[in-house]
Amino acid sequence: MNILILNGPNLNLLGRRQPEIYGPHSFDDFFLGLKAAFPHVHLEYFQSNHEGALLDKLHESGFDADGIVLNAGAFTHTSVALADAVAAIRTPVVEVHISNVHAREPFRHQSYLAASCEGSIVGLGLEGYRLAVEWLVRRGKISEKIEGKED
Ligand code: DQA
């Protein structure tokens, strides 16, 4: 099973950026623990501050990967292009936000992506990524059963 974790702008600064909102851990450290927690899953991590690079990655993985965990950062609230890409691909996408965007400024309450994502996890810190991966793994097993691919 292949799952892509895709982080958008400023998320390269996790651990240093407003730790009172986003926590004290870098994503790289968290990702090591995540890989250890899911040894049978091939987890890929990609981060970019550039909208086009995120679009390219969605196009590249969005027909082959089994799941995508997407935190598009501020592009969540602005990008019709990313929303179109999420709608265009076949791979299920789970939207994650570290902070509770609904408890923050009004401009963060709207997500252009949510309607095309399978679901959203917000406000649970980095734990949200782990829960999203767990769901995608379970979802994959359920689809296999439905398709009769179980051993
Ligand atoms: C964020 C929330 C966004 O509003 C913000 O622009 C981010 C991070 C989150 O994970 O809480 O960059 O996506």
CSV table of N, CA and C and ligand atoms in Angstrom, one decimal:
chain,number,residue,atom,x,y,z
A,1,MET,N,0.8,-1.2,0.0
A,1,MET,CA,0.0,0.0,0.0
A,1,MET,C,0.9,1.3,0.0
A,2,ASN,N,0.6,2.2,-0.9
A,2,ASN,CA,1.3,3.4,-1.0
A,2,ASN,C,0.5,4.6,-0.6
A,3,ILE,N,1.0,5.4,0.4
A,3,ILE,CA,0.3,6.6,0.8
A,3,ILE,C,1.2,7.8,0.8
A,4,LEU,N,0.7,8.8,0.2
A,4,LEU,CA,1.5,10.1,0.1
A,4,LEU,C,1.0,11.1,1.1
A,5,ILE,N,2.0,11.7,1.9
A,5,ILE,CA,1.6,12.8,2.7
A,5,ILE,C,2.1,14.0,2.1
A,6,LEU,N,1.2,14.9,1.8
A,6,LEU,CA,1.5,16.1,1.1
A,6,LEU,C,1.3,17.4,1.9
A,7,ASN,N,2.4,18.1,2.2
A,7,ASN,CA,2.2,19.3,3.0
A,7,ASN,C,2.5,20.6,2.2
A,8,GLY,N,1.7,21.6,2.4
A,8,GLY,CA,1.8,22.8,1.7
A,8,GLY,C,2.7,23.9,2.4
A,9,PRO,N,2.5,25.1,2.0
A,9,PRO,CA,3.4,26.2,2.4
A,9,PRO,C,3.5,26.4,3.9
A,10,ASN,N,4.7,26.7,4.3
A,10,ASN,CA,5.2,27.0,5.7
A,10,ASN,C,5.2,25.8,6.6
A,11,LEU,N,4.8,24.6,6.1
A,11,LEU,CA,4.8,23.5,7.0
A,11,LEU,C,6.2,22.8,7.1
A,12,ASN,N,7.1,23.3,6.3
A,12,ASN,CA,8.5,23.0,6.5
A,12,ASN,C,9.0,23.6,7.8
A,13,LEU,N,8.3,24.5,8.3
A,13,LEU,CA,8.8,25.2,9.5
A,13,LEU,C,8.2,24.6,10.8
A,14,LEU,N,7.5,23.5,10.7
A,14,LEU,CA,6.9,22.9,11.9
A,14,LEU,C,8.0,22.7,13.0
A,15,GLY,N,7.7,23.0,14.2
A,15,GLY,CA,8.6,22.9,15.3
A,15,GLY,C,9.2,24.2,15.6
A,16,ARG,N,9.3,25.1,14.6
A,16,ARG,CA,9.9,26.4,14.8
A,16,ARG,C,8.8,27.5,14.6
A,17,ARG,N,7.8,27.1,13.8
A,17,ARG,CA,6.7,28.1,13.5
A,17,ARG,C,5.6,28.1,14.6
A,18,GLN,N,5.4,29.2,15.2
A,18,GLN,CA,4.3,29.4,16.2
A,18,GLN,C,4.0,28.0,16.9
A,19,PRO,N,5.0,27.6,17.7
A,19,PRO,CA,4.8,26.3,18.4
A,19,PRO,C,3.5,26.2,19.3
A,20,GLU,N,3.1,27.4,19.7
A,20,GLU,CA,1.9,27.4,20.6
A,20,GLU,C,0.6,27.0,19.8
A,21,ILE,N,0.7,27.1,18.4
A,21,ILE,CA,-0.4,26.7,17.6
A,21,ILE,C,-0.1,25.3,16.9
A,22,TYR,N,1.2,25.2,16.4
A,22,TYR,CA,1.5,24.0,15.6
A,22,TYR,C,2.3,23.0,16.3
A,23,GLY,N,2.7,23.2,17.6
A,23,GLY,CA,3.4,22.2,18.4
A,23,GLY,C,4.9,22.3,18.2
A,24,PRO,N,5.7,21.6,19.1
A,24,PRO,CA,7.1,21.7,19.1
A,24,PRO,C,7.9,20.8,18.2
A,25,HIS,N,7.2,19.9,17.5
A,25,HIS,CA,7.9,18.8,16.7
A,25,HIS,C,8.1,19.2,15.3
A,26,SER,N,9.2,18.9,14.7
A,26,SER,CA,9.4,19.0,13.3
A,26,SER,C,8.7,17.9,12.6
A,27,PHE,N,8.3,18.1,11.3
A,27,PHE,CA,7.6,17.0,10.6
A,27,PHE,C,8.5,15.8,10.4
A,28,ASP,N,9.8,16.1,10.1
A,28,ASP,CA,10.7,15.0,9.9
A,28,ASP,C,10.8,14.0,11.0
A,29,ASP,N,10.8,14.6,12.2
A,29,ASP,CA,10.9,13.7,13.4
A,29,ASP,C,9.6,12.9,13.5
A,30,PHE,N,8.5,13.6,13.4
A,30,PHE,CA,7.2,13.0,13.4
A,30,PHE,C,7.1,11.9,12.4
A,31,PHE,N,7.6,12.1,11.2
A,31,PHE,CA,7.5,11.2,10.1
A,31,PHE,C,8.2,9.9,10.3
A,32,LEU,N,9.4,10.0,11.0
A,32,LEU,CA,10.1,8.8,11.4
A,32,LEU,C,9.2,7.9,12.2
A,33,GLY,N,8.6,8.5,13.2
A,33,GLY,CA,7.7,7.7,14.1
A,33,GLY,C,6.5,7.1,13.4
A,34,LEU,N,6.0,7.9,12.4
A,34,LEU,CA,4.9,7.4,11.6
A,34,LEU,C,5.2,6.2,10.8
A,35,LYS,N,6.4,6.3,10.2
A,35,LYS,CA,6.9,5.1,9.3
A,35,LYS,C,7.0,3.9,10.2
A,36,ALA,N,7.6,4.1,11.4
A,36,ALA,CA,7.7,3.0,12.3
A,36,ALA,C,6.4,2.4,12.8
A,37,ALA,N,5.4,3.2,12.9
A,37,ALA,CA,4.1,2.8,13.3
A,37,ALA,C,3.3,2.0,12.2
A,38,PHE,N,3.7,2.2,10.9
A,38,PHE,CA,3.1,1.5,9.8
A,38,PHE,C,4.1,0.9,8.9
A,39,PRO,N,4.8,-0.2,9.5
A,39,PRO,CA,5.9,-0.8,8.8
A,39,PRO,C,5.5,-1.4,7.4
A,40,HIS,N,4.2,-1.8,7.3
A,40,HIS,CA,3.8,-2.4,6.0
A,40,HIS,C,3.3,-1.5,5.0
A,41,VAL,N,3.3,-0.2,5.3
A,41,VAL,CA,2.8,0.8,4.4
A,41,VAL,C,4.0,1.6,3.8
A,42,HIS,N,4.0,1.8,2.5
A,42,HIS,CA,5.0,2.6,1.9
A,42,HIS,C,4.5,4.1,2.0
A,43,LEU,N,5.2,4.8,2.9
A,43,LEU,CA,4.8,6.2,3.1
A,43,LEU,C,5.8,7.1,2.5
A,44,GLU,N,5.2,8.0,1.6
A,44,GLU,CA,6.1,9.0,1.0
A,44,GLU,C,5.7,10.4,1.5
A,45,TYR,N,6.7,11.2,1.8
A,45,TYR,CA,6.4,12.6,2.3
A,45,TYR,C,7.0,13.6,1.3
A,46,PHE,N,6.1,14.6,0.9
A,46,PHE,CA,6.5,15.7,0.0
A,46,PHE,C,6.0,17.0,0.6
A,47,GLN,N,6.8,18.0,0.7
A,47,GLN,CA,6.4,19.3,1.1
A,47,GLN,C,6.8,20.4,0.1
A,48,SER,N,6.0,21.3,-0.2
A,48,SER,CA,6.4,22.4,-1.0
A,48,SER,C,5.7,23.7,-0.6
A,49,ASN,N,6.4,24.8,-0.8
A,49,ASN,CA,5.8,26.1,-0.6
A,49,ASN,C,5.2,26.7,-1.9
A,50,HIS,N,5.2,25.9,-3.0
A,50,HIS,CA,4.8,26.3,-4.3
A,50,HIS,C,3.5,25.6,-4.7
A,51,GLU,N,2.5,26.4,-5.1
A,51,GLU,CA,1.2,25.8,-5.5
A,51,GLU,C,1.4,24.8,-6.7
A,52,GLY,N,2.2,25.2,-7.7
A,52,GLY,CA,2.4,24.4,-8.9
A,52,GLY,C,3.0,23.1,-8.5
A,53,ALA,N,4.0,23.1,-7.6
A,53,ALA,CA,4.6,21.8,-7.2
A,53,ALA,C,3.7,20.9,-6.5
A,54,LEU,N,2.7,21.5,-5.8
A,54,LEU,CA,1.7,20.6,-5.1
A,54,LEU,C,0.8,20.0,-6.1
A,55,LEU,N,0.4,20.9,-7.1
A,55,LEU,CA,-0.5,20.4,-8.2
A,55,LEU,C,0.2,19.2,-9.0
A,56,ASP,N,1.5,19.4,-9.3
A,56,ASP,CA,2.2,18.4,-10.0
A,56,ASP,C,2.3,17.1,-9.2
A,57,LYS,N,2.5,17.2,-7.9
A,57,LYS,CA,2.6,16.0,-7.1
A,57,LYS,C,1.2,15.3,-7.0
A,58,LEU,N,0.1,16.1,-6.9
A,58,LEU,CA,-1.2,15.4,-6.9
A,58,LEU,C,-1.5,14.7,-8.2
A,59,HIS,N,-1.1,15.3,-9.4
A,59,HIS,CA,-1.2,14.7,-10.7
A,59,HIS,C,-0.4,13.4,-10.8
A,60,GLU,N,0.8,13.5,-10.2
A,60,GLU,CA,1.8,12.4,-10.3
A,60,GLU,C,1.3,11.1,-9.5
A,61,SER,N,0.8,11.4,-8.3
A,61,SER,CA,0.4,10.3,-7.4
A,61,SER,C,-1.0,10.0,-7.4
A,62,GLY,N,-1.8,10.9,-7.9
A,62,GLY,CA,-3.3,10.8,-7.8
A,62,GLY,C,-4.0,9.7,-8.6
A,63,PHE,N,-3.2,9.0,-9.4
A,63,PHE,CA,-3.9,7.8,-10.1
A,63,PHE,C,-3.3,6.5,-9.7
A,64,ASP,N,-2.2,6.6,-8.9
A,64,ASP,CA,-1.5,5.3,-8.5
A,64,ASP,C,-1.4,5.1,-7.0
A,65,ALA,N,-1.3,6.1,-6.3
A,65,ALA,CA,-1.2,5.9,-4.8
A,65,ALA,C,-2.5,5.4,-4.3
A,66,ASP,N,-2.5,4.7,-3.1
A,66,ASP,CA,-3.7,4.2,-2.5
A,66,ASP,C,-4.4,5.3,-1.7
A,67,GLY,N,-3.7,6.3,-1.3
A,67,GLY,CA,-4.3,7.3,-0.5
A,67,GLY,C,-3.3,8.5,-0.4
A,68,ILE,N,-3.9,9.7,-0.2
A,68,ILE,CA,-3.2,10.9,0.0
A,68,ILE,C,-3.7,11.6,1.2
A,69,VAL,N,-2.7,12.0,2.1
A,69,VAL,CA,-3.1,12.9,3.3
A,69,VAL,C,-2.6,14.3,2.9
A,70,LEU,N,-3.5,15.2,2.8
A,70,LEU,CA,-3.2,16.5,2.3
A,70,LEU,C,-3.4,17.6,3.4
A,71,ASN,N,-2.3,18.3,3.7
A,71,ASN,CA,-2.5,19.6,4.5
A,71,ASN,C,-1.9,20.7,3.5
A,72,ALA,N,-2.8,21.4,2.9
A,72,ALA,CA,-2.4,22.4,1.9
A,72,ALA,C,-2.1,23.7,2.5
A,73,GLY,N,-2.1,23.8,3.9
A,73,GLY,CA,-1.8,25.0,4.6
A,73,GLY,C,-2.7,26.1,4.1
A,74,ALA,N,-2.2,27.3,3.9
A,74,ALA,CA,-3.0,28.5,3.5
A,74,ALA,C,-3.7,28.3,2.2
A,75,PHE,N,-3.1,27.5,1.3
A,75,PHE,CA,-3.7,27.2,0.0
A,75,PHE,C,-5.1,26.6,0.1
A,76,THR,N,-5.4,25.9,1.3
A,76,THR,CA,-6.7,25.4,1.6
A,76,THR,C,-7.8,26.4,1.4
A,77,HIS,N,-7.5,27.6,1.8
A,77,HIS,CA,-8.5,28.7,1.9
A,77,HIS,C,-8.5,29.6,0.6
A,78,THR,N,-7.6,29.3,-0.3
A,78,THR,CA,-7.5,30.2,-1.5
A,78,THR,C,-7.5,29.5,-2.8
A,79,SER,N,-7.1,28.2,-2.9
A,79,SER,CA,-6.7,27.6,-4.2
A,79,SER,C,-7.8,26.8,-4.9
A,80,VAL,N,-8.4,27.4,-5.9
A,80,VAL,CA,-9.4,26.7,-6.8
A,80,VAL,C,-8.6,25.7,-7.6
A,81,ALA,N,-7.3,26.0,-7.9
A,81,ALA,CA,-6.5,25.0,-8.7
A,81,ALA,C,-6.3,23.7,-7.9
A,82,LEU,N,-6.0,23.8,-6.7
A,82,LEU,CA,-5.8,22.6,-5.9
A,82,LEU,C,-7.1,21.9,-5.7
A,83,ALA,N,-8.2,22.6,-5.5
A,83,ALA,CA,-9.5,22.0,-5.4
A,83,ALA,C,-9.8,21.2,-6.6
A,84,ASP,N,-9.5,21.8,-7.8
A,84,ASP,CA,-9.8,21.1,-9.1
A,84,ASP,C,-8.9,19.9,-9.2
A,85,ALA,N,-7.7,19.9,-8.7
A,85,ALA,CA,-6.8,18.8,-8.8
A,85,ALA,C,-7.3,17.6,-7.9
A,86,VAL,N,-7.7,18.0,-6.7
A,86,VAL,CA,-8.2,16.9,-5.8
A,86,VAL,C,-9.5,16.3,-6.4
A,87,ALA,N,-10.3,17.1,-7.1
A,87,ALA,CA,-11.5,16.6,-7.7
A,87,ALA,C,-11.2,15.7,-8.9
A,88,ALA,N,-10.0,16.0,-9.6
A,88,ALA,CA,-9.7,15.4,-10.8
A,88,ALA,C,-9.1,14.0,-10.6
A,89,ILE,N,-8.4,13.8,-9.5
A,89,ILE,CA,-7.6,12.5,-9.3
A,89,ILE,C,-8.6,11.4,-8.8
A,90,ARG,N,-8.0,10.2,-8.8
A,90,ARG,CA,-8.8,9.1,-8.4
A,90,ARG,C,-8.5,8.6,-7.0
A,91,THR,N,-7.3,8.9,-6.6
A,91,THR,CA,-6.9,8.4,-5.2
A,91,THR,C,-7.7,9.2,-4.2
A,92,PRO,N,-8.2,8.5,-3.1
A,92,PRO,CA,-8.9,9.2,-2.1
A,92,PRO,C,-7.9,10.1,-1.3
A,93,VAL,N,-8.4,11.3,-1.0
A,93,VAL,CA,-7.6,12.3,-0.3
A,93,VAL,C,-8.3,12.6,1.1
A,94,VAL,N,-7.5,12.6,2.1
A,94,VAL,CA,-8.0,13.0,3.5
A,94,VAL,C,-7.3,14.4,3.8
A,95,GLU,N,-8.1,15.3,4.1
A,95,GLU,CA,-7.6,16.7,4.4
A,95,GLU,C,-7.3,16.7,5.9
A,96,VAL,N,-6.1,17.2,6.2
A,96,VAL,CA,-5.7,17.4,7.6
A,96,VAL,C,-5.3,18.8,7.9
A,97,HIS,N,-5.7,19.3,9.1
A,97,HIS,CA,-5.1,20.5,9.6
A,97,HIS,C,-4.7,20.3,11.0
A,98,ILE,N,-3.5,20.8,11.3
A,98,ILE,CA,-3.0,20.6,12.7
A,98,ILE,C,-3.8,21.4,13.7
A,99,SER,N,-4.1,22.6,13.4
A,99,SER,CA,-4.8,23.5,14.3
A,99,SER,C,-6.3,23.3,14.0
A,100,ASN,N,-7.1,23.8,14.9
A,100,ASN,CA,-8.6,23.8,14.7
A,100,ASN,C,-8.9,25.1,13.9
A,101,VAL,N,-8.9,24.9,12.6
A,101,VAL,CA,-9.1,26.1,11.8
A,101,VAL,C,-10.5,26.8,12.1
A,102,HIS,N,-11.4,26.0,12.6
A,102,HIS,CA,-12.8,26.6,12.8
A,102,HIS,C,-12.8,27.5,14.1
A,103,ALA,N,-11.7,27.4,14.9
A,103,ALA,CA,-11.7,28.2,16.1
A,103,ALA,C,-10.7,29.4,15.9
A,104,ARG,N,-10.3,29.6,14.6
A,104,ARG,CA,-9.3,30.6,14.3
A,104,ARG,C,-10.0,31.7,13.5
A,105,GLU,N,-9.2,32.5,12.8
A,105,GLU,CA,-9.8,33.6,12.0
A,105,GLU,C,-10.8,33.1,11.0
A,106,PRO,N,-11.9,33.9,10.7
A,106,PRO,CA,-12.9,33.5,9.8
A,106,PRO,C,-12.4,33.0,8.4
A,107,PHE,N,-11.3,33.7,7.9
A,107,PHE,CA,-10.8,33.3,6.6
A,107,PHE,C,-10.3,31.8,6.6
A,108,ARG,N,-10.1,31.3,7.7
A,108,ARG,CA,-9.6,29.8,7.8
A,108,ARG,C,-10.8,28.9,7.9
A,109,HIS,N,-12.0,29.4,8.0
A,109,HIS,CA,-13.1,28.5,8.2
A,109,HIS,C,-13.5,27.8,6.9
A,110,GLN,N,-13.1,28.5,5.8
A,110,GLN,CA,-13.5,27.9,4.5
A,110,GLN,C,-12.4,27.1,3.9
A,111,SER,N,-12.8,25.9,3.4
A,111,SER,CA,-11.8,25.0,2.7
A,111,SER,C,-12.3,24.8,1.3
A,112,TYR,N,-11.5,25.2,0.3
A,112,TYR,CA,-11.9,24.9,-1.1
A,112,TYR,C,-11.8,23.4,-1.4
A,113,LEU,N,-11.0,22.7,-0.5
A,113,LEU,CA,-10.7,21.3,-0.8
A,113,LEU,C,-11.6,20.3,-0.2
A,114,ALA,N,-12.3,20.7,0.9
A,114,ALA,CA,-13.0,19.8,1.7
A,114,ALA,C,-14.1,19.0,0.9
A,115,ALA,N,-14.8,19.7,0.0
A,115,ALA,CA,-15.9,19.0,-0.7
A,115,ALA,C,-15.4,17.8,-1.6
A,116,SER,N,-14.1,17.9,-2.1
A,116,SER,CA,-13.6,16.9,-2.9
A,116,SER,C,-12.8,15.8,-2.1
A,117,CYS,N,-12.6,16.1,-0.9
A,117,CYS,CA,-11.8,15.1,0.0
A,117,CYS,C,-12.8,14.1,0.5
A,118,GLU,N,-12.2,13.0,0.9
A,118,GLU,CA,-13.1,11.9,1.5
A,118,GLU,C,-13.5,12.4,2.9
A,119,GLY,N,-12.7,13.0,3.6
A,119,GLY,CA,-13.0,13.5,4.9
A,119,GLY,C,-11.9,14.5,5.4
A,120,SER,N,-12.2,15.1,6.5
A,120,SER,CA,-11.2,16.0,7.1
A,120,SER,C,-11.0,15.8,8.5
A,121,ILE,N,-9.8,16.0,9.0
A,121,ILE,CA,-9.4,15.9,10.4
A,121,ILE,C,-8.7,17.2,10.8
A,122,VAL,N,-9.3,17.9,11.7
A,122,VAL,CA,-8.8,19.2,12.1
A,122,VAL,C,-8.6,19.3,13.6
A,123,GLY,N,-7.6,20.0,14.0
A,123,GLY,CA,-7.4,20.4,15.4
A,123,GLY,C,-6.8,19.4,16.3
A,124,LEU,N,-6.4,18.2,15.7
A,124,LEU,CA,-5.8,17.2,16.6
A,124,LEU,C,-4.3,17.1,16.6
A,125,GLY,N,-3.7,18.2,16.1
A,125,GLY,CA,-2.2,18.2,16.1
A,125,GLY,C,-1.7,17.3,15.0
A,126,LEU,N,-0.5,16.9,15.2
A,126,LEU,CA,0.1,15.9,14.2
A,126,LEU,C,-0.6,14.6,14.3
A,127,GLU,N,-1.2,14.3,15.4
A,127,GLU,CA,-2.0,13.0,15.5
A,127,GLU,C,-3.0,12.9,14.3
A,128,GLY,N,-3.4,14.0,13.8
A,128,GLY,CA,-4.4,14.0,12.7
A,128,GLY,C,-3.8,13.2,11.5
A,129,TYR,N,-2.5,13.4,11.2
A,129,TYR,CA,-1.9,12.6,10.1
A,129,TYR,C,-1.9,11.1,10.4
A,130,ARG,N,-1.6,10.8,11.6
A,130,ARG,CA,-1.6,9.3,12.0
A,130,ARG,C,-3.0,8.7,11.8
A,131,LEU,N,-4.0,9.5,12.3
A,131,LEU,CA,-5.4,9.0,12.1
A,131,LEU,C,-5.8,8.9,10.7
A,132,ALA,N,-5.3,9.8,9.8
A,132,ALA,CA,-5.7,9.8,8.4
A,132,ALA,C,-5.0,8.6,7.8
A,133,VAL,N,-3.8,8.3,8.1
A,133,VAL,CA,-3.1,7.1,7.5
A,133,VAL,C,-3.9,5.8,8.0
A,134,GLU,N,-4.2,5.8,9.3
A,134,GLU,CA,-4.9,4.6,9.8
A,134,GLU,C,-6.2,4.4,9.0
A,135,TRP,N,-6.9,5.5,8.8
A,135,TRP,CA,-8.2,5.4,8.0
A,135,TRP,C,-7.9,4.8,6.6
A,136,LEU,N,-6.9,5.4,5.9
A,136,LEU,CA,-6.7,5.0,4.6
A,136,LEU,C,-6.3,3.5,4.5
A,137,VAL,N,-5.5,3.0,5.5
A,137,VAL,CA,-5.2,1.6,5.6
A,137,VAL,C,-6.4,0.8,5.7
A,138,ARG,N,-7.3,1.1,6.7
A,138,ARG,CA,-8.5,0.4,6.9
A,138,ARG,C,-9.4,0.5,5.7
A,139,ARG,N,-9.5,1.6,5.1
A,139,ARG,CA,-10.3,1.8,3.9
A,139,ARG,C,-9.8,0.8,2.8
A,140,GLY,N,-8.5,0.7,2.6
A,140,GLY,CA,-7.9,-0.2,1.6
A,140,GLY,C,-8.3,-1.6,1.9
A,141,LYS,N,-8.3,-2.0,3.2
A,141,LYS,CA,-8.7,-3.4,3.5
A,141,LYS,C,-10.1,-3.6,3.2
A,142,ILE,N,-11.0,-2.6,3.5
A,142,ILE,CA,-12.4,-2.8,3.2
A,142,ILE,C,-12.6,-2.9,1.7
A,143,SER,N,-11.9,-2.1,0.9
A,143,SER,CA,-12.1,-2.2,-0.6
A,143,SER,C,-11.6,-3.5,-1.1
A,144,GLU,N,-10.5,-4.0,-0.5
A,144,GLU,CA,-10.0,-5.3,-0.9
A,144,GLU,C,-11.1,-6.4,-0.7
A,145,LYS,N,-11.7,-6.3,0.5
A,145,LYS,CA,-12.8,-7.3,0.8
A,145,LYS,C,-13.9,-7.2,-0.2
A,146,ILE,N,-14.3,-6.0,-0.5
A,146,ILE,CA,-15.4,-5.8,-1.4
A,146,ILE,C,-15.1,-6.3,-2.8
A,147,GLU,N,-13.8,-6.1,-3.2
A,147,GLU,CA,-13.4,-6.6,-4.5
A,147,GLU,C,-13.0,-8.1,-4.5
A,148,GLY,N,-13.1,-8.7,-3.3
A,148,GLY,CA,-12.8,-10.2,-3.2
A,148,GLY,C,-11.4,-10.5,-3.3
A,149,LYS,N,-10.5,-9.6,-3.0
A,149,LYS,CA,-9.0,-9.8,-3.2
A,149,LYS,C,-8.4,-10.4,-1.9
A,150,GLU,N,-9.2,-10.6,-0.9
A,150,GLU,CA,-8.7,-11.1,0.4
A,150,GLU,C,-8.1,-12.5,0.2
A,151,ASP,N,-7.0,-12.8,1.0
A,151,ASP,CA,-6.6,-14.2,0.9
A,151,ASP,C,-7.4,-15.2,1.8
B,1,DQA,C1,-3.0,24.7,8.7
B,1,DQA,C2,-4.1,25.8,8.9
B,1,DQA,C3,-4.0,26.9,7.8
B,1,DQA,O1,-5.0,27.9,8.1
B,1,DQA,C4,-2.6,27.5,7.9
B,1,DQA,O2,-2.5,28.5,6.8
B,1,DQA,C5,-1.5,26.6,7.8
B,1,DQA,C6,-1.6,25.4,8.7
B,1,DQA,C7,-3.0,23.7,9.9
B,1,DQA,O3,-2.4,22.7,9.7
B,1,DQA,O4,-3.5,24.0,10.9
B,1,DQA,O5,-0.5,26.8,7.2
B,1,DQA,O6,-3.3,24.0,7.5
